Structures are given as structure tokens and as C-alpha cells.
Amino acid sequence: AQSVTQLGSHVSVSEGALVLLRCNYSSSVPPYLFWYVQYPNQGLQLLLKYTSAATLVKGINGFEAEFKKSETSFHLTKPSAHMSDAAEYFCAVSDTGNQFYFGTGTSLTVIP
Amino acid sequence: DAGVTQSPTHLIKTRGQQVTLRCSPKSGHDTVSWYQQALGQGPQFIFQYYEEEERQRGNFPDRFSGHQFPNYSSELNVNALLLGDSALYLCASSRQGLYEQYFGPGTRLTVT
């Protein structure tokens, strides 16, 4: 069985500060890992994905994530938060690329 | 290039009724997955269609059924609606063998 745990349902950062959103996964096989962003009343947009290539993955809008097998983690970071980053962020895991298992999400607030 | 499109945007139904939601995948994609996202939760996998057949199914009752057409578009049908079926229904498309899903804007279903 696969699952995703996102620590912190709400995260607040100041504009210009580091963004760190945490994701830990459980998978019996080497996983595929994803981060999605959801703006209010919209669908999910893919930020980045890990599919067993480089462990440090760069995505859109300056976000990146590092796959750490020993810690079963795939935390999302961005060096400097922007007001437009305020949204809901979801981590997801899949073993086959078919069924995705999503975390419960982290709401990011950026304080001006 | 149009992305994933869904219709309708919003829908209000009464308990016990039936509903059909529609999805057109991104150009070049042949696989469609459906997810249910309750308020404040992450998306939950309902099922996936490929080559007009249900390939994988999540933990949802038989009241939830679907169909995929030769042009790869898909429908989600829900019978005997319950209040708990109120949610955002998301369609995601992908290309077989590629491990990323692109999401539509969703259909907001309210059951009264």
C-alpha cells in the first residue's frame, strides 16, 4: 500500500523567505513522486516530478524537491517566496503511474 | 493546445438522482483518470480508463461508473446520489507509459 503524509496543513512565510513544504511517503516499491499546486476553484497543476532519475528535481516557478530514500521524504522548497505562491500544495505518490495517492495538502500563506 | 476540459463547471442535484460528468483529455493523451476531492482534502482516485476499458479502480462503490469513448473522452456517472457525494470531481489525462497526469479544472457537484 502507498500513502503520503504532508506535515503541516498550514504554512505561513514572509515574502522573500524560504518555503519548505514537507512530504513523507510510504511505498513498497520505488515510487514516482509528484508535487501539484492548486489555486482556488481550479484544478491541479504539476509543479515537478521524480521518476528515478536525478534525486534533486527542479520544477516550475523556482520550486525544487529532493528525493531522499533513506528518509522516505520528498520535501518541496523555494528559496524566496512570492505573493503569487499562495495556494494549496499536494504531494502525490504512484508506483505504476496509474493510480496516484495524494496527501491532504498544505495551504501556503505568504505574508507581505 | 487545449488542456484537459471538463463539463459542466457546477452542478446541483438532489439526493437519489443520477449525474453524468464529462471530460476531454489533453491532445495526444489516451488515458483518463477520475478523482473525487472533498472540501479540505486531497484528491481520491476513483478509476482509470484506457483503451475504453476500466483499468484500475479505487475504493469507491459500484454507484460510480464510467466510460471512455474512441476519441479518448470520458464520462463519470454517479447513481443514487448521497449528500456525501458533494465534492469537486477532477479528471486527469495522461499518455500511456508516461508518469504524469494533467488535471482539468473540475466539476463542482453539490447534492442537496
GROMACS .gro file of C-alpha atoms in nm:
model
  224
    1ALA     CA    1   0.000   0.000   0.000
    2GLN     CA    2   0.110   0.351  -0.068
    3SER     CA    3   0.044   0.667   0.125
    4VAL     CA    4   0.161   1.022   0.160
    5THR     CA    5   0.189   1.233   0.473
    6GLN     CA    6   0.217   1.608   0.448
    7LEU     CA    7   0.332   1.760   0.775
    8GLY     CA    8   0.168   2.093   0.846
    9SER     CA    9  -0.172   2.162   0.697
   10HIS     CA   10  -0.096   2.535   0.705
   11VAL     CA   11   0.238   2.708   0.650
   12SER     CA   12   0.297   3.084   0.661
   13VAL     CA   13   0.611   3.255   0.534
   14SER     CA   14   0.711   3.613   0.474
   15GLU     CA   15   0.758   3.734   0.119
   16GLY     CA   16   1.119   3.666   0.021
   17ALA     CA   17   1.167   3.393   0.283
   18LEU     CA   18   1.244   3.026   0.224
   19VAL     CA   19   0.949   2.799   0.151
   20LEU     CA   20   0.969   2.442   0.287
   21LEU     CA   21   0.674   2.206   0.249
   22ARG     CA   22   0.720   1.858   0.388
   23CYS     CA   23   0.617   1.527   0.234
   24ASN     CA   24   0.689   1.174   0.351
   25TYR     CA   25   0.577   0.872   0.157
   26SER     CA   26   0.523   0.505   0.210
   27SER     CA   27   0.572   0.269  -0.079
   28SER     CA   28   0.667  -0.094  -0.116
   29VAL     CA   29   0.839  -0.032  -0.448
   30PRO     CA   30   1.050   0.252  -0.588
   31PRO     CA   31   0.796   0.528  -0.623
   32TYR     CA   32   0.718   0.804  -0.862
   33LEU     CA   33   0.668   1.126  -0.667
   34PHE     CA   34   0.495   1.447  -0.762
   35TRP     CA   35   0.411   1.791  -0.631
   36TYR     CA   36   0.100   1.969  -0.753
   37VAL     CA   37  -0.031   2.319  -0.680
   38GLN     CA   38  -0.398   2.413  -0.666
   39TYR     CA   39  -0.524   2.769  -0.678
   40PRO     CA   40  -0.876   2.846  -0.550
   41ASN     CA   41  -1.154   2.699  -0.763
   42GLN     CA   42  -0.907   2.547  -1.005
   43GLY     CA   43  -0.767   2.206  -1.090
   44LEU     CA   44  -0.421   2.080  -1.003
   45GLN     CA   45  -0.109   2.198  -1.185
   46LEU     CA   46   0.203   1.982  -1.194
   47LEU     CA   47   0.499   2.155  -1.029
   48LEU     CA   48   0.757   1.879  -1.059
   49LYS     CA   49   0.804   1.503  -1.066
   50TYR     CA   50   1.060   1.243  -0.958
   51THR     CA   51   1.080   0.929  -1.172
   52SER     CA   52   1.408   0.766  -1.057
   53ALA     CA   53   1.649   0.996  -1.238
   54ALA     CA   54   1.830   1.276  -1.052
   55THR     CA   55   1.736   1.298  -0.685
   56LEU     CA   56   1.717   1.678  -0.695
   57VAL     CA   57   1.430   1.777  -0.916
   58LYS     CA   58   1.370   2.126  -1.047
   59GLY     CA   59   1.021   2.237  -1.132
   60ILE     CA   60   0.834   2.539  -1.249
   61ASN     CA   61   0.819   2.879  -1.075
   62GLY     CA   62   1.151   2.825  -0.896
   63PHE     CA   63   1.042   2.523  -0.693
   64GLU     CA   64   1.256   2.217  -0.641
   65ALA     CA   65   1.236   1.896  -0.439
   66GLU     CA   66   1.488   1.640  -0.322
   67PHE     CA   67   1.418   1.267  -0.311
   68LYS     CA   68   1.574   1.111   0.000
   69LYS     CA   69   1.519   0.737   0.002
   70SER     CA   70   1.671   0.686   0.347
   71GLU     CA   71   1.423   0.933   0.495
   72THR     CA   72   1.135   0.842   0.259
   73SER     CA   73   1.092   1.213   0.201
   74PHE     CA   74   1.029   1.442  -0.094
   75HIS     CA   75   1.019   1.793   0.054
   76LEU     CA   76   0.938   2.093  -0.166
   77THR     CA   77   1.145   2.410  -0.140
   78LYS     CA   78   1.172   2.755  -0.293
   79PRO     CA   79   1.448   2.997  -0.191
   80SER     CA   80   1.235   3.311  -0.196
   81ALA     CA   81   0.857   3.319  -0.158
   82HIS     CA   82   0.645   3.538  -0.379
   83MET     CA   83   0.291   3.653  -0.313
   84SER     CA   84   0.174   3.453  -0.613
   85ASP     CA   85   0.293   3.131  -0.444
   86ALA     CA   86  -0.001   3.141  -0.202
   87ALA     CA   87  -0.201   2.828  -0.283
   88GLU     CA   88  -0.269   2.469  -0.177
   89TYR     CA   89   0.012   2.223  -0.241
   90PHE     CA   90  -0.031   1.847  -0.275
   91CYS     CA   91   0.230   1.574  -0.271
   92ALA     CA   92   0.143   1.251  -0.455
   93VAL     CA   93   0.297   0.906  -0.494
   94SER     CA   94   0.244   0.634  -0.752
   95ASP     CA   95   0.413   0.303  -0.820
   96THR     CA   96   0.277   0.239  -1.168
   97GLY     CA   97   0.192   0.589  -1.286
   98ASN     CA   98  -0.173   0.487  -1.294
   99GLN     CA   99  -0.326   0.538  -0.951
  100PHE     CA  100  -0.196   0.844  -0.768
  101TYR     CA  101  -0.219   0.870  -0.389
  102PHE     CA  102  -0.240   1.229  -0.268
  103GLY     CA  103  -0.165   1.382   0.068
  104THR     CA  104  -0.417   1.602   0.245
  105GLY     CA  105  -0.245   1.916   0.125
  106THR     CA  106  -0.060   2.214   0.273
  107SER     CA  107  -0.204   2.560   0.246
  108LEU     CA  108   0.074   2.816   0.192
  109THR     CA  109   0.019   3.175   0.302
  110VAL     CA  110   0.269   3.443   0.200
  111ILE     CA  111   0.281   3.746   0.428
  112PRO     CA  112   0.379   4.075   0.262
  113ASP     CA  113  -0.324   2.330  -2.743
  114ALA     CA  114  -0.628   2.288  -2.523
  115GLY     CA  115  -0.562   2.120  -2.196
  116VAL     CA  116  -0.800   1.893  -2.014
  117THR     CA  117  -1.155   2.023  -2.026
  118GLN     CA  118  -1.449   1.925  -1.808
  119SER     CA  119  -1.820   1.997  -1.818
  120PRO     CA  120  -2.026   2.120  -1.655
  121THR     CA  121  -1.842   2.357  -1.421
  122HIS     CA  122  -2.102   2.338  -1.147
  123LEU     CA  123  -2.395   2.108  -1.086
  124ILE     CA  124  -2.663   2.087  -0.820
  125LYS     CA  125  -2.853   1.761  -0.776
  126THR     CA  126  -3.095   1.613  -0.526
  127ARG     CA  127  -3.034   1.301  -0.321
  128GLY     CA  128  -3.121   0.986  -0.515
  129GLN     CA  129  -3.070   1.142  -0.856
  130GLN     CA  130  -2.812   1.040  -1.113
  131VAL     CA  131  -2.540   1.261  -1.263
  132THR     CA  132  -2.304   1.243  -1.560
  133LEU     CA  133  -1.981   1.440  -1.576
  134ARG     CA  134  -1.772   1.476  -1.892
  135CYS     CA  135  -1.403   1.507  -1.965
  136SER     CA  136  -1.197   1.568  -2.278
  137PRO     CA  137  -0.830   1.479  -2.240
  138LYS     CA  138  -0.531   1.684  -2.344
  139SER     CA  139  -0.436   1.640  -2.708
  140GLY     CA  140  -0.220   1.331  -2.756
  141HIS     CA  141  -0.332   1.167  -2.432
  142ASP     CA  142  -0.506   0.830  -2.432
  143THR     CA  143  -0.568   0.764  -2.063
  144VAL     CA  144  -0.823   0.929  -1.836
  145SER     CA  145  -0.842   0.910  -1.457
  146TRP     CA  146  -1.115   1.043  -1.229
  147TYR     CA  147  -1.069   1.175  -0.877
  148GLN     CA  148  -1.302   1.298  -0.604
  149GLN     CA  149  -1.181   1.588  -0.391
  150ALA     CA  150  -1.388   1.660  -0.084
  151LEU     CA  151  -1.359   2.002   0.076
  152GLY     CA  152  -1.026   2.039   0.254
  153GLN     CA  153  -0.896   1.702   0.137
  154GLY     CA  154  -0.663   1.568  -0.125
  155PRO     CA  155  -0.799   1.403  -0.440
  156GLN     CA  156  -0.909   1.041  -0.403
  157PHE     CA  157  -0.869   0.806  -0.701
  158ILE     CA  158  -1.197   0.672  -0.841
  159PHE     CA  159  -1.086   0.483  -1.154
  160GLN     CA  160  -0.882   0.499  -1.470
  161TYR     CA  161  -0.979   0.427  -1.830
  162TYR     CA  162  -0.751   0.316  -2.112
  163GLU     CA  163  -0.850   0.168  -2.446
  164GLU     CA  164  -1.216   0.213  -2.349
  165GLU     CA  165  -1.182  -0.017  -2.050
  166GLU     CA  166  -1.161   0.041  -1.678
  167ARG     CA  167  -0.804  -0.049  -1.597
  168GLN     CA  168  -0.783   0.029  -1.228
  169ARG     CA  169  -1.032   0.123  -0.960
  170GLY     CA  170  -1.005   0.287  -0.621
  171ASN     CA  171  -1.218   0.224  -0.316
  172PHE     CA  172  -1.548   0.356  -0.450
  173PRO     CA  173  -1.885   0.175  -0.465
  174ASP     CA  174  -2.044   0.050  -0.783
  175ARG     CA  175  -2.266   0.357  -0.788
  176PHE     CA  176  -1.967   0.519  -0.954
  177SER     CA  177  -1.920   0.405  -1.312
  178GLY     CA  178  -1.753   0.539  -1.618
  179HIS     CA  179  -1.698   0.514  -1.986
  180GLN     CA  180  -1.430   0.603  -2.235
  181PHE     CA  181  -1.510   0.676  -2.596
  182PRO     CA  182  -1.299   0.602  -2.907
  183ASN     CA  183  -1.183   0.966  -2.914
  184TYR     CA  184  -1.047   0.913  -2.558
  185SER     CA  185  -1.301   1.141  -2.393
  186SER     CA  186  -1.467   1.004  -2.083
  187GLU     CA  187  -1.776   1.021  -1.866
  188LEU     CA  188  -1.822   0.965  -1.495
  189ASN     CA  189  -2.166   0.851  -1.384
  190VAL     CA  190  -2.286   0.850  -1.027
  191ASN     CA  191  -2.618   0.685  -0.938
  192ALA     CA  192  -2.834   0.722  -0.630
  193LEU     CA  193  -2.658   1.036  -0.516
  194LEU     CA  194  -2.583   1.082  -0.147
  195LEU     CA  195  -2.511   1.403   0.038
  196GLY     CA  196  -2.156   1.275   0.087
  197ASP     CA  197  -2.101   1.273  -0.288
  198SER     CA  198  -2.079   1.652  -0.281
  199ALA     CA  199  -1.725   1.730  -0.394
  200LEU     CA  200  -1.502   1.858  -0.669
  201TYR     CA  201  -1.462   1.590  -0.936
  202LEU     CA  202  -1.135   1.609  -1.120
  203CYS     CA  203  -1.043   1.447  -1.447
  204ALA     CA  204  -0.679   1.385  -1.531
  205SER     CA  205  -0.533   1.272  -1.859
  206SER     CA  206  -0.201   1.111  -1.941
  207ARG     CA  207  -0.021   0.925  -2.212
  208GLN     CA  208   0.023   0.555  -2.158
  209GLY     CA  209   0.369   0.487  -2.018
  210LEU     CA  210   0.440   0.845  -1.914
  211TYR     CA  211   0.418   0.901  -1.542
  212GLU     CA  212   0.247   1.235  -1.514
  213GLN     CA  213  -0.116   1.334  -1.511
  214TYR     CA  214  -0.262   1.665  -1.625
  215PHE     CA  215  -0.573   1.781  -1.446
  216GLY     CA  216  -0.879   1.964  -1.565
  217PRO     CA  217  -1.046   2.245  -1.367
  218GLY     CA  218  -1.300   2.009  -1.218
  219THR     CA  219  -1.676   1.990  -1.180
  220ARG     CA  220  -1.821   2.108  -0.850
  221LEU     CA  221  -2.111   1.878  -0.758
  222THR     CA  222  -2.347   1.976  -0.480
  223VAL     CA  223  -2.603   1.723  -0.359
  224THR     CA  224  -2.894   1.864  -0.158
   0.00000   0.00000   0.00000
